[in-house]
Coordinates of C-alpha atoms in Angstrom, one line a residue:
Chain A
F1 CA 10.9 7.4 -5.9
G2 CA 7.5 8.0 -6.7
Q3 CA 5.1 10.7 -7.0
I4 CA 1.0 9.9 -5.3
Q5 CA -0.9 12.6 -5.4
A6 CA -1.5 14.9 -2.8
R7 CA -5.6 13.5 -2.6
F8 CA -4.2 10.4 -0.8
F9 CA -3.1 12.9 2.1
I10 CA -6.1 14.0 2.8
P11 CA -7.8 10.6 4.7
P12 CA -10.6 8.9 3.3
G13 CA -11.0 8.2 7.0
G14 CA -7.5 6.5 6.2
G15 CA -3.9 6.3 7.8
A16 CA -2.8 9.7 8.4
N17 CA -5.6 10.5 10.8
F18 CA -3.0 10.2 13.2
F19 CA -1.0 12.5 11.6
I20 CA -1.0 16.3 13.3
G21 CA -0.1 19.4 11.2
S22 CA -1.6 21.8 9.0
W23 CA -1.5 22.0 4.9
V24 CA 0.9 24.1 3.8
E25 CA 0.9 23.1 0.0
Y26 CA 1.0 20.5 -2.4
I27 CA 3.2 21.1 -5.7
S28 CA 4.0 18.6 -7.8
G29 CA 4.6 15.7 -5.8
K30 CA 5.9 17.5 -2.8
V31 CA 3.7 18.1 0.2
F32 CA 4.9 20.7 2.5
F33 CA 3.6 21.5 5.9
T34 CA 4.3 22.3 9.4
T35 CA 3.8 19.8 12.1
C36 CA 4.6 19.9 15.8
S37 CA 4.6 16.1 15.8
D38 CA 7.3 14.0 16.8
L39 CA 9.8 11.6 14.9
N40 CA 8.0 8.9 16.0
M41 CA 4.9 10.0 14.5
L42 CA 6.4 10.7 11.5
K43 CA 7.4 7.8 11.2
K44 CA 4.3 6.6 10.8
L45 CA 3.5 8.2 7.7
K46 CA 2.4 5.6 4.9
S47 CA 2.2 7.4 1.7
A48 CA 5.5 9.1 1.0
E49 CA 8.5 7.7 0.0
R50 CA 10.6 10.3 2.1
L51 CA 10.6 12.8 4.5
F52 CA 12.5 16.3 4.7
L53 CA 13.3 19.2 7.2
L54 CA 12.5 22.0 4.6
I55 CA 15.3 24.6 5.1
K56 CA 14.5 26.6 1.5
K57 CA 11.4 27.0 -0.4
Q58 CA 11.9 29.6 -2.9
F59 CA 10.9 31.0 -6.4
P60 CA 13.0 28.6 -9.1
L61 CA 16.1 30.0 -10.3
N62 CA 15.7 31.9 -13.5
V63 CA 18.0 30.0 -16.1
S64 CA 16.8 31.5 -19.0
S65 CA 18.8 34.9 -20.7
V66 CA 20.9 35.2 -17.8
S67 CA 25.3 34.0 -17.6
K68 CA 26.0 30.6 -16.2
G69 CA 28.1 32.7 -14.0
K70 CA 25.0 34.8 -12.9
I71 CA 23.3 31.8 -11.9
F72 CA 25.9 30.2 -10.3
N73 CA 25.8 33.0 -7.9
E74 CA 22.3 32.8 -7.5
M75 CA 22.8 29.3 -6.3
Q76 CA 25.2 30.1 -3.8
R77 CA 22.7 32.9 -2.2
L78 CA 20.5 29.8 -1.4
V79 CA 23.1 29.7 1.5
N80 CA 24.6 32.8 2.0
D81 CA 21.5 35.0 1.7
D82 CA 20.6 33.8 5.0
P83 CA 22.4 31.5 6.8
E84 CA 20.1 31.6 9.9
S85 CA 17.7 29.6 8.6
W86 CA 20.2 26.8 7.9
L87 CA 21.8 26.8 11.4
S88 CA 18.1 26.7 12.6
A89 CA 17.1 24.0 10.6
I90 CA 19.9 22.3 11.5
S91 CA 18.9 22.9 15.2
I92 CA 15.9 21.5 15.0
W93 CA 16.9 18.4 13.0
K94 CA 19.4 17.7 15.9
N95 CA 16.8 17.8 18.7
L96 CA 14.3 15.9 16.9
L97 CA 17.2 12.8 16.6
E98 CA 18.0 13.6 20.1
L99 CA 14.7 13.3 21.2
D100 CA 14.1 10.2 18.9
A101 CA 17.7 8.2 19.9
K102 CA 16.3 9.0 23.6
E103 CA 13.4 7.1 23.1
D104 CA 14.5 4.2 21.2
K105 CA 17.2 3.9 24.1
L106 CA 14.1 3.6 26.6
S107 CA 12.8 1.5 24.6
Q108 CA 15.2 -0.8 23.9
R109 CA 15.8 -0.8 27.8
D110 CA 12.7 -1.6 29.0
A111 CA 11.1 -5.1 29.7
N112 CA 7.9 -3.4 29.9
P113 CA 8.2 -0.3 27.5
L114 CA 5.0 1.5 27.8
K115 CA 5.0 1.9 31.7
R116 CA 8.8 2.6 31.5
K117 CA 8.8 5.3 28.9
V118 CA 5.9 7.2 30.4
E119 CA 8.0 7.6 33.8
E120 CA 11.3 8.2 32.5
N121 CA 9.4 10.9 30.1
D122 CA 8.5 12.9 33.2
I123 CA 11.9 13.0 34.4
I124 CA 13.4 14.3 31.1
N125 CA 10.5 16.5 30.8
P126 CA 10.0 16.2 27.1
K127 CA 7.3 18.5 27.1
K128 CA 9.4 21.0 27.5
L129 CA 11.9 20.1 24.6
K130 CA 8.6 19.8 22.4
T131 CA 7.4 23.1 23.2
K132 CA 10.2 24.5 22.3
Q133 CA 10.1 22.8 19.3
M134 CA 6.8 23.9 18.4
Q135 CA 7.7 27.3 18.6
E136 CA 10.9 27.0 16.5
L137 CA 8.7 25.0 14.3
Q138 CA 5.8 28.1 14.2
E139 CA 8.3 30.6 13.5
S140 CA 7.3 29.3 9.8
R141 CA 10.0 26.6 9.9
E142 CA 8.2 24.3 7.7
C143 CA 8.5 20.4 8.0
Q144 CA 8.9 18.8 4.4
L145 CA 7.1 15.8 3.4
E146 CA 8.9 14.9 0.1
K147 CA 7.9 12.2 -2.5
Q148 CA 10.0 12.1 -5.0
T149 CA 9.1 13.1 -8.2
D150 CA 10.1 11.1 -11.9
E151 CA 10.7 14.0 -13.9
A152 CA 12.3 12.2 -16.8
T153 CA 15.2 14.5 -17.1
V154 CA 16.9 13.1 -14.2
E155 CA 18.2 9.5 -14.2
Q156 CA 18.7 7.5 -10.4
G157 CA 22.2 7.5 -12.1
D158 CA 23.0 11.1 -11.7
F159 CA 22.1 11.2 -7.8
L160 CA 25.0 8.6 -7.8
T161 CA 27.3 10.2 -10.1
N162 CA 26.9 13.5 -8.3
R163 CA 28.2 11.7 -5.5
E164 CA 31.2 10.3 -7.4
K165 CA 32.0 13.3 -9.1
S166 CA 31.9 15.7 -6.2
Q167 CA 34.6 13.2 -4.6
E168 CA 37.3 14.3 -7.1
A169 CA 36.2 17.7 -5.9
F170 CA 36.0 17.2 -2.4
Q171 CA 38.5 14.3 -2.0
N172 CA 41.4 16.4 -0.2
D173 CA 38.9 17.7 2.1
A174 CA 37.1 14.7 3.3
V175 CA 37.1 13.4 6.8
K176 CA 35.4 10.2 8.8
A177 CA 32.3 11.2 10.1
V178 CA 32.3 11.4 13.8
A179 CA 28.9 12.2 15.6
A180 CA 29.6 16.1 16.0
P181 CA 28.4 17.8 19.0
N182 CA 29.3 21.1 17.5
Q183 CA 27.8 22.7 14.6
K184 CA 31.0 23.7 13.7
D185 CA 32.4 20.4 13.6
L186 CA 29.3 19.2 11.7
T187 CA 30.6 16.7 8.0
F188 CA 27.8 16.8 5.0
R189 CA 27.4 15.6 1.6
V190 CA 25.2 17.7 -1.1
S191 CA 22.6 15.4 -3.2
C192 CA 21.3 17.3 -5.8
R193 CA 18.8 16.8 -8.2
C194 CA 17.7 19.4 -10.9
S195 CA 15.0 18.8 -13.8
G196 CA 13.3 21.0 -16.1
S197 CA 15.0 24.1 -17.6
V198 CA 18.1 23.7 -15.3
A199 CA 18.8 20.4 -15.9
K200 CA 19.5 21.7 -19.5
T201 CA 21.9 24.1 -18.2
F202 CA 23.5 22.3 -15.4
T203 CA 24.5 19.2 -14.4
A204 CA 23.5 17.6 -10.8
Q205 CA 27.4 17.8 -10.1
E206 CA 28.1 21.2 -10.5
V207 CA 25.0 22.5 -8.8
G208 CA 26.0 20.2 -5.8
R209 CA 30.0 20.9 -6.3
V210 CA 28.5 25.2 -5.6
I211 CA 26.5 24.6 -3.2
G212 CA 29.2 22.2 -1.2
I213 CA 31.9 25.0 -1.5
A214 CA 29.3 27.7 -0.2
L215 CA 28.2 25.4 2.5
M216 CA 32.3 25.3 3.6
K217 CA 32.9 28.6 3.1
Q218 CA 30.1 29.8 5.3
F219 CA 29.8 27.3 8.1
G220 CA 33.0 25.9 8.0
W221 CA 31.8 22.5 7.4
K222 CA 33.6 19.7 6.1
A223 CA 32.4 17.5 3.4
D224 CA 32.4 13.7 3.5
L225 CA 30.8 11.6 1.0
R226 CA 30.8 8.0 2.6
N227 CA 29.3 8.6 5.9
P228 CA 28.5 12.1 6.9
N229 CA 26.7 13.8 9.7
L230 CA 24.5 15.7 7.5
E231 CA 23.0 15.2 4.4
I232 CA 21.7 17.9 2.4
F233 CA 19.2 17.9 -0.2
I234 CA 18.7 19.9 -3.2
H235 CA 16.1 19.8 -5.6
L236 CA 16.0 22.6 -8.4
N237 CA 13.4 22.7 -11.3
D238 CA 11.1 25.0 -13.0
I239 CA 8.8 25.2 -10.0
Y240 CA 10.6 25.7 -7.1
S241 CA 14.2 25.6 -5.3
V242 CA 14.2 23.5 -2.4
V243 CA 16.5 22.7 0.0
G244 CA 16.2 20.1 3.0
I245 CA 17.5 17.5 5.3
P246 CA 16.5 13.7 5.1
V247 CA 14.8 13.4 8.7
F248 CA 15.7 9.5 8.5
R249 CA 18.9 7.6 7.5
V250 CA 16.1 5.0 5.6
P251 CA 13.3 6.5 3.5
L252 CA 9.9 5.6 5.2
A253 CA 8.6 3.3 2.0
S254 CA 11.0 1.0 3.5
R255 CA 9.0 -1.0 5.8
A256 CA 11.0 -2.4 9.0
Y257 CA 7.7 -5.5 8.6
I258 CA 8.4 -6.1 5.1
K259 CA 10.5 -8.7 4.0
T260 CA 10.8 -8.5 0.6
A261 CA 8.5 -6.0 -1.2
G262 CA 6.7 -6.5 -4.7
L263 CA 4.7 -3.3 -5.5
R264 CA 6.3 -0.4 -3.5
S265 CA 4.8 -0.2 0.1
T266 CA 3.6 3.6 -0.2
I267 CA 1.3 3.2 -3.2
A268 CA 0.2 -0.7 -1.8
W269 CA -0.9 1.8 1.3
A270 CA -2.2 4.0 -0.9
M271 CA -4.7 1.8 -2.3
A272 CA -5.6 0.0 0.9
S273 CA -6.6 3.4 2.1
L274 CA -8.8 4.3 -0.8
A275 CA -10.7 0.7 -0.2
E276 CA -11.9 2.4 3.0
I277 CA -11.5 -1.2 4.9
K278 CA -13.7 -1.2 8.3
A279 CA -13.5 -3.9 10.6
G280 CA -15.2 -7.3 10.0
A281 CA -14.5 -6.7 6.2
F282 CA -13.8 -9.7 3.7
V283 CA -10.7 -8.1 1.9
L284 CA -9.4 -10.2 -1.4
D285 CA -6.2 -9.7 -3.4
P286 CA -6.9 -12.2 -6.2
M287 CA -3.3 -11.5 -7.9
C288 CA -1.3 -11.2 -4.3
G289 CA 2.5 -12.0 -5.6
L290 CA 4.6 -11.4 -2.7
G291 CA 1.7 -10.0 -0.4
T292 CA 2.5 -6.3 -0.2
I293 CA -0.8 -4.8 -0.2
L294 CA -2.6 -7.3 2.2
L295 CA 0.3 -6.4 4.3
E296 CA -0.1 -2.6 4.2
A297 CA -3.4 -3.5 4.8
A298 CA -3.5 -5.9 7.7
K299 CA -0.8 -3.6 9.7
E300 CA -3.0 -0.4 8.8
W301 CA -6.4 -2.1 9.7
P302 CA -6.1 -5.4 11.4
D303 CA -9.5 -6.6 12.5
V304 CA -10.0 -7.8 8.9
Y305 CA -10.5 -10.9 7.0
Y306 CA -7.7 -10.9 4.3
V307 CA -7.4 -13.5 1.4
G308 CA -4.5 -13.2 -0.9
A309 CA -4.4 -15.7 -4.4
D310 CA -1.8 -16.3 -6.6
V311 CA -1.3 -19.0 -9.1
S312 CA 2.9 -19.2 -8.7
D313 CA 4.1 -21.5 -6.4
S314 CA 7.1 -19.0 -5.6
Q315 CA 5.3 -15.7 -5.3
L316 CA 3.0 -17.6 -2.6
L317 CA 6.4 -18.8 -0.5
G318 CA 7.5 -15.3 -0.7
A319 CA 4.1 -13.8 0.6
C320 CA 4.4 -16.7 3.2
D321 CA 7.8 -16.0 3.9
N322 CA 6.9 -12.0 4.5
L323 CA 3.8 -13.1 6.4
K324 CA 6.1 -14.7 9.2
A325 CA 8.3 -12.0 9.1
A326 CA 5.8 -9.1 9.6
G327 CA 3.9 -11.7 12.0
L328 CA 1.0 -11.5 9.8
Q329 CA 0.4 -14.9 9.5
D330 CA -2.8 -15.3 11.6
K331 CA -4.1 -12.3 9.4
I332 CA -4.2 -13.3 5.8
E333 CA -5.0 -16.4 4.1
L334 CA -3.3 -17.8 1.0
L335 CA -4.5 -19.7 -1.7
K336 CA -3.2 -21.0 -4.9
V337 CA -5.9 -20.2 -7.4
S338 CA -6.4 -18.7 -10.9
V339 CA -8.7 -15.7 -10.9
I340 CA -10.8 -16.7 -13.2
E341 CA -12.1 -19.6 -11.2
L342 CA -12.0 -18.2 -7.5
P343 CA -13.5 -20.7 -5.0
L344 CA -15.8 -17.9 -3.6
P345 CA -19.4 -17.8 -2.8
S346 CA -20.6 -15.2 -5.5
E347 CA -20.8 -11.8 -3.5
S348 CA -19.1 -13.0 -0.6
V349 CA -16.1 -10.5 -0.5
D350 CA -16.6 -7.0 0.3
I351 CA -13.4 -5.2 -1.1
I352 CA -10.9 -6.4 -4.0
I353 CA -7.5 -4.6 -3.8
S354 CA -4.8 -5.5 -6.6
D355 CA -1.9 -4.7 -8.4
I356 CA -2.7 -5.9 -12.2
P357 CA 0.3 -7.3 -13.5
F358 CA 1.7 -5.3 -16.1
G359 CA 2.6 -6.1 -19.8
K360 CA 0.8 -6.1 -23.1
K361 CA -1.1 -9.4 -22.7
K362 CA -4.3 -8.0 -22.6
K363 CA -5.4 -11.1 -20.5
Y364 CA -5.1 -9.6 -17.6
S365 CA -7.6 -6.8 -17.8
C366 CA -10.1 -9.2 -19.2
R367 CA -9.8 -11.2 -16.1
L368 CA -11.3 -8.5 -14.4
P369 CA -15.0 -9.5 -14.4
F370 CA -14.3 -12.4 -13.0
F371 CA -13.6 -11.2 -9.9
V372 CA -16.2 -8.6 -10.0
R373 CA -18.9 -11.6 -9.2
V374 CA -17.2 -12.6 -5.6
L375 CA -17.5 -9.1 -4.8
R376 CA -20.6 -8.2 -3.0
V377 CA -23.1 -5.0 -4.5
G378 CA -21.6 -1.6 -3.2
G379 CA -18.5 -3.6 -2.5
T380 CA -15.1 -1.6 -3.5
I381 CA -12.6 -2.4 -6.4
V382 CA -9.0 -0.2 -6.2
L383 CA -6.9 -1.5 -8.9
L384 CA -3.3 -0.8 -9.9
L385 CA -3.4 0.2 -13.8
S386 CA -0.8 0.2 -16.1
E387 CA -0.9 3.3 -18.5
D388 CA -2.0 0.8 -21.1
H389 CA -4.8 -1.2 -19.3
H390 CA -6.0 2.2 -18.2
R391 CA -6.4 3.3 -21.6
R392 CA -8.2 0.2 -22.6
L393 CA -10.6 0.6 -19.7
Q394 CA -11.6 4.1 -20.4
D395 CA -12.0 3.4 -24.1
C396 CA -15.2 0.4 -22.9
E397 CA -16.4 2.9 -20.6
R398 CA -16.8 5.7 -23.3
G399 CA -17.8 3.2 -25.9
G400 CA -19.8 1.7 -23.4
I401 CA -18.4 -1.8 -24.0
P402 CA -17.7 -4.2 -21.3
W403 CA -14.2 -5.3 -20.5
N404 CA -14.1 -8.4 -21.9
S405 CA -13.7 -6.8 -25.3
K406 CA -11.0 -6.6 -27.4
G407 CA -10.7 -3.1 -27.9
S408 CA -13.0 -3.4 -30.8
H409 CA -15.4 -0.7 -30.9
T410 CA -18.5 -1.8 -31.6
D411 CA -21.4 0.5 -31.6
E412 CA -24.3 -1.5 -31.0
P413 CA -26.7 0.4 -28.9
G414 CA -27.6 -2.0 -26.5
I415 CA -24.0 -1.9 -25.4
E416 CA -24.1 1.4 -24.1
K417 CA -26.2 1.0 -20.9
C418 CA -24.0 -1.4 -20.0
L419 CA -21.4 0.2 -17.6
N420 CA -23.5 3.3 -16.3
P421 CA -24.8 3.3 -13.1
G422 CA -28.3 2.9 -12.0
E423 CA -29.4 1.9 -15.4
K424 CA -31.8 -1.4 -15.4
T425 CA -30.0 -3.2 -18.5
D426 CA -29.9 -6.8 -19.2
L427 CA -26.1 -7.5 -19.4
S428 CA -26.4 -10.9 -20.5
D429 CA -27.4 -9.8 -24.4
T430 CA -24.2 -7.2 -24.1
V431 CA -22.1 -10.0 -23.2
S432 CA -22.8 -12.2 -26.2
S433 CA -22.3 -9.7 -28.9
S434 CA -19.3 -8.7 -28.0
A435 CA -17.7 -11.5 -26.8
E436 CA -17.1 -12.8 -30.4
T437 CA -14.3 -10.2 -30.9
S438 CA -11.8 -11.6 -28.5
G439 CA -10.8 -14.9 -29.7
Q440 CA -9.9 -16.1 -26.1
G441 CA -11.6 -19.1 -24.3
D442 CA -12.4 -17.7 -21.1
L443 CA -14.3 -14.8 -22.6
D444 CA -17.1 -16.4 -24.1
K445 CA -18.8 -17.5 -21.3
M446 CA -18.2 -14.3 -19.2
P447 CA -20.8 -13.9 -16.5
P448 CA -22.0 -10.9 -16.5
F449 CA -22.2 -10.0 -12.9
G450 CA -23.1 -6.7 -12.1
S451 CA -21.8 -3.6 -13.4
L452 CA -18.6 -1.7 -12.1
V453 CA -19.1 1.9 -11.2
P454 CA -15.7 4.2 -11.5
V455 CA -15.4 6.2 -8.7
D456 CA -12.3 7.9 -9.0
R457 CA -8.5 7.6 -10.1
Y458 CA -5.0 8.7 -9.9
G459 CA -1.9 8.9 -11.3
V460 CA 1.2 7.2 -9.8
S461 CA 4.5 7.2 -10.7
L462 CA 6.1 4.0 -10.2
G463 CA 9.9 5.1 -11.0
R464 CA 10.3 5.1 -14.6
T465 CA 6.9 4.3 -15.7
G466 CA 3.3 5.6 -15.0
A467 CA 0.2 3.7 -13.6
F468 CA -3.2 4.8 -12.4
I469 CA -4.9 3.8 -9.1
C470 CA -8.8 3.2 -9.8
R471 CA -11.5 2.7 -7.9
Y472 CA -14.7 1.2 -8.8
R473 CA -17.7 0.3 -6.8
K474 CA -20.3 -2.6 -7.9
S475 CA -23.7 -1.3 -8.5
P476 CA -26.6 -3.7 -9.1
S477 CA -28.3 -4.4 -11.9
S478 CA -31.2 -6.4 -12.7
A479 CA -29.5 -9.0 -14.7
A480 CA -26.9 -9.9 -12.4
S481 CA -29.2 -10.1 -9.0
R482 CA -31.7 -12.9 -11.2
L483 CA -28.3 -14.8 -11.7
A484 CA -26.4 -14.1 -8.4
A485 CA -29.4 -15.9 -6.8
V486 CA -28.7 -18.4 -9.3
S487 CA -25.1 -19.3 -8.7
R488 CA -24.8 -18.2 -4.9
F489 CA -24.3 -22.2 -3.5
Q490 CA -26.2 -23.2 -1.1
S491 CA -24.8 -24.7 2.1
S492 CA -25.7 -28.4 2.5
Q493 CA -26.9 -30.1 5.7
G494 CA -22.9 -31.3 5.6
S495 CA -21.1 -28.1 6.7
C496 CA -23.3 -27.2 9.6
T497 CA -22.7 -30.9 11.4
A498 CA -19.0 -30.4 10.6
L499 CA -18.8 -27.4 12.5
K500 CA -20.6 -28.5 15.4
A501 CA -18.5 -31.6 15.4
V502 CA -15.8 -29.5 15.4
V503 CA -16.8 -27.7 18.1
S504 CA -17.8 -30.5 20.3
G505 CA -14.8 -32.4 19.4
S506 CA -12.3 -29.6 20.5
R507 CA -13.5 -29.6 24.2
Chain B
M1 CA -5.5 -22.8 6.1
K2 CA -8.0 -22.0 9.1
L3 CA -11.4 -23.2 9.1
L4 CA -12.6 -20.0 8.1
T5 CA -11.6 -20.1 4.9
H6 CA -12.7 -23.5 4.4
N7 CA -15.6 -22.5 5.3
L8 CA -15.8 -20.2 2.0
L9 CA -14.1 -22.5 -0.4
S10 CA -16.4 -24.4 -3.2
S11 CA -15.2 -26.7 -5.9
H12 CA -15.2 -25.1 -9.7
V13 CA -14.6 -27.9 -11.3
R14 CA -17.2 -28.0 -14.5
G15 CA -20.9 -28.7 -14.3
V16 CA -20.7 -28.7 -10.1
G17 CA -22.0 -25.5 -9.7
P18 CA -23.8 -25.3 -6.0
R19 CA -22.8 -29.4 -5.4
G20 CA -19.2 -28.2 -5.0
F21 CA -19.6 -27.0 -1.5
P22 CA -18.7 -27.7 1.0
L23 CA -15.4 -29.8 0.3
R24 CA -14.2 -32.5 2.4
L25 CA -11.4 -31.6 4.7
Q26 CA -8.9 -34.5 5.6
A27 CA -6.0 -32.8 7.4
T28 CA -3.0 -34.9 8.2
E29 CA -1.2 -32.1 9.8
V30 CA -3.0 -29.6 12.3
R31 CA -1.8 -26.8 14.4
I32 CA -3.3 -25.1 16.8
N33 CA -2.6 -21.4 17.0
P34 CA -3.4 -19.2 19.6
V35 CA -5.0 -16.0 18.0
E36 CA -6.2 -13.1 20.3
F37 CA -9.9 -13.1 20.9
N38 CA -11.7 -10.2 19.3
P39 CA -15.5 -11.2 19.9
D40 CA -16.2 -8.3 17.7
F41 CA -14.7 -9.4 14.5
V42 CA -15.9 -13.0 15.4
A43 CA -19.4 -11.7 15.7
R44 CA -18.8 -10.1 12.0
M45 CA -17.2 -13.1 10.5
I46 CA -20.6 -15.3 11.3
P47 CA -22.9 -14.2 8.9
K48 CA -20.4 -14.8 6.2
L49 CA -20.1 -18.4 7.2
H50 CA -22.4 -20.8 5.0
L51 CA -24.3 -22.3 8.1
V52 CA -27.6 -24.0 7.4
E53 CA -30.9 -23.4 8.6
V54 CA -29.6 -21.1 11.3
P55 CA -32.7 -21.7 13.8
K56 CA -33.8 -18.9 15.5
G57 CA -34.0 -18.5 19.2
P58 CA -30.1 -19.4 20.6
I59 CA -28.6 -17.9 17.5
E60 CA -30.3 -14.4 18.4
G61 CA -27.8 -12.2 20.0
Y62 CA -25.3 -14.3 19.7
E63 CA -23.1 -11.3 19.3
H64 CA -23.5 -10.9 22.9
D65 CA -22.7 -14.5 24.2
E66 CA -19.1 -14.7 24.7
K67 CA -18.8 -18.3 25.8
F68 CA -20.5 -19.2 21.8
L69 CA -18.1 -16.3 20.4
R70 CA -15.3 -18.0 22.0
Q71 CA -15.9 -21.5 20.6
M72 CA -16.8 -20.0 17.2
H73 CA -13.0 -18.0 17.5
H74 CA -11.3 -21.4 18.3
V75 CA -12.8 -23.3 15.9
L76 CA -12.6 -20.6 12.9
L77 CA -9.2 -18.7 13.8
E78 CA -7.2 -21.1 15.7
V79 CA -7.1 -24.5 14.3
D80 CA -4.9 -24.1 11.2
V81 CA -4.5 -27.0 8.7
L82 CA -1.0 -27.0 7.4
E83 CA -1.5 -30.6 5.5
G84 CA -4.2 -32.2 4.0
T85 CA -6.6 -32.5 1.4
L86 CA -9.9 -30.9 0.0
Q87 CA -12.7 -32.9 -1.8
C88 CA -14.7 -32.1 -4.2
P89 CA -18.1 -33.8 -2.9
E90 CA -19.3 -34.1 -6.4
S91 CA -16.2 -35.1 -8.4
G92 CA -14.2 -35.9 -6.0
R93 CA -11.1 -33.9 -7.3
L94 CA -8.8 -33.8 -4.5
F95 CA -7.5 -30.2 -3.6
P96 CA -4.0 -30.7 -1.9
I97 CA -3.0 -28.2 1.1
S98 CA 0.7 -27.7 1.4
R99 CA 2.1 -25.6 4.1
G100 CA -1.3 -24.3 4.7
I101 CA -1.9 -22.7 1.3
P102 CA -4.7 -24.7 -0.5
N103 CA -4.0 -25.4 -4.3
M104 CA -7.1 -25.4 -6.4
L105 CA -5.8 -24.7 -9.6
L106 CA -7.4 -26.9 -12.0
S107 CA -6.1 -27.7 -15.4
D108 CA -7.8 -26.5 -18.6
E109 CA -10.2 -29.1 -19.0
E110 CA -11.7 -29.3 -15.8
T111 CA -12.2 -25.6 -15.5
E112 CA -15.8 -24.6 -15.1
T113 CA -15.9 -21.3 -17.5

């Protein structure tokens, strides 16, 4: 479960541009929108955790000065006030799934899926279906795109407990799930999430039970907790009451092409998207772990040179596995190397994207300047930083202290300008004066290459913890360009002849 | 490890500096992988390479020379070194390549800070 700020959805030229929809609104981790896209398109949404078809969205329940019984009545009204909206939503959901199942069958049957699909589609005339869908959708039925929010009051455990407890209540009525052609024969399960003041008054189980009983009474459906036809998702908090149907059984965040995910794929994709990867770019992840970020990026922006580096054998093996499983081994190169000694030429990399390992060890944030060296001027860095790391960097930026400081705020005037864009400061002064505070060997000779200009940052939720995606750009500085000229190594004669030899040799 | 990558790697052994390039490659196991030819991509990679003295004349307009691009494509992207070593030309330090991944971790003493 994770929360991503809506700004990722407004594509910076990135992945969501295939997505045809109109924004309705963004509230607290959920994005509500209307769309005419079919499931195939919706499946491609990359920065969303889950997708729901909206049944109801309305004002939050007032739990303050009213009796519990009255609030239960309010909840029942979610079902009873407008049963039509439930039935239409369910019929749309069925249509979506049927259409999707047909397309799946077609593509499975085919030797040449693309060609056959077009022909078959003509026969079935899905255009008609789609028009109908659009009409229904436009009659103010909204598809709800949901990123699960992490409001601390509700544990994931609640979600499961809800099912268990409801199981006791509904044991007598539970039936085996059957694909029900008729709405009357639907089996269902209610999943409920409460947060804010609602959660203080009710448990998710109580709410689930009330809604479940109301549904049974209203529509005659049977409850099935193991394998229902239909899942109903309810989220009650201080901002809204939302009811929806999960569109896919498997969350969007779970990718078919990723064997073992490290970082959650939605965040990895969002980071890659923010990096504005262009064709022909050289993209580096200097702490790639299992390679999740590179996988998401290579999947979406394939005509790019990707390199992942890590010090851990087991992580690199896992990354290798992941690459093979995704069919991306030709797109992503791996190196076993440390961030502090990247064996790459200065200013050779266009984009760096990395999930900085969390934890209290300051060494990780202190390593950042090392990979700044390999980044070209004007290049972009997108990092996932823990709240700690982020705070430290903010302190550095505010106090004008370069990142290699251990957080002591020295107020030497020269340092002030260190991280400001456009200022031609001699960085070598600032580095030597702050390095003494660190006490770590690497830092004493920190290469002062360029200055990083913060572009923007986004708070994200990783479930139990929060983090920040921070984007920086490398700006030129006079000290940096001098030093870069010195350290960028010259090719020796050897390299050119070697290449020529291989070219002619391979004939 | 593709040869494109080899072209961009240099040794970071202490004191070596710019003489740590190019790494001498000895391959014991090589695989040729067919990779889809994308002329635009290859053309964009060429300026990143460390080629000495790009002669004027024949190389101008290389982006449109399909024969040349195909050659470069094959060399840079289709040759995959699975096992072998890279050697720092200055210090002689050997870096093994295993399962296609070069190991260039240096010990503390070797590290160029």
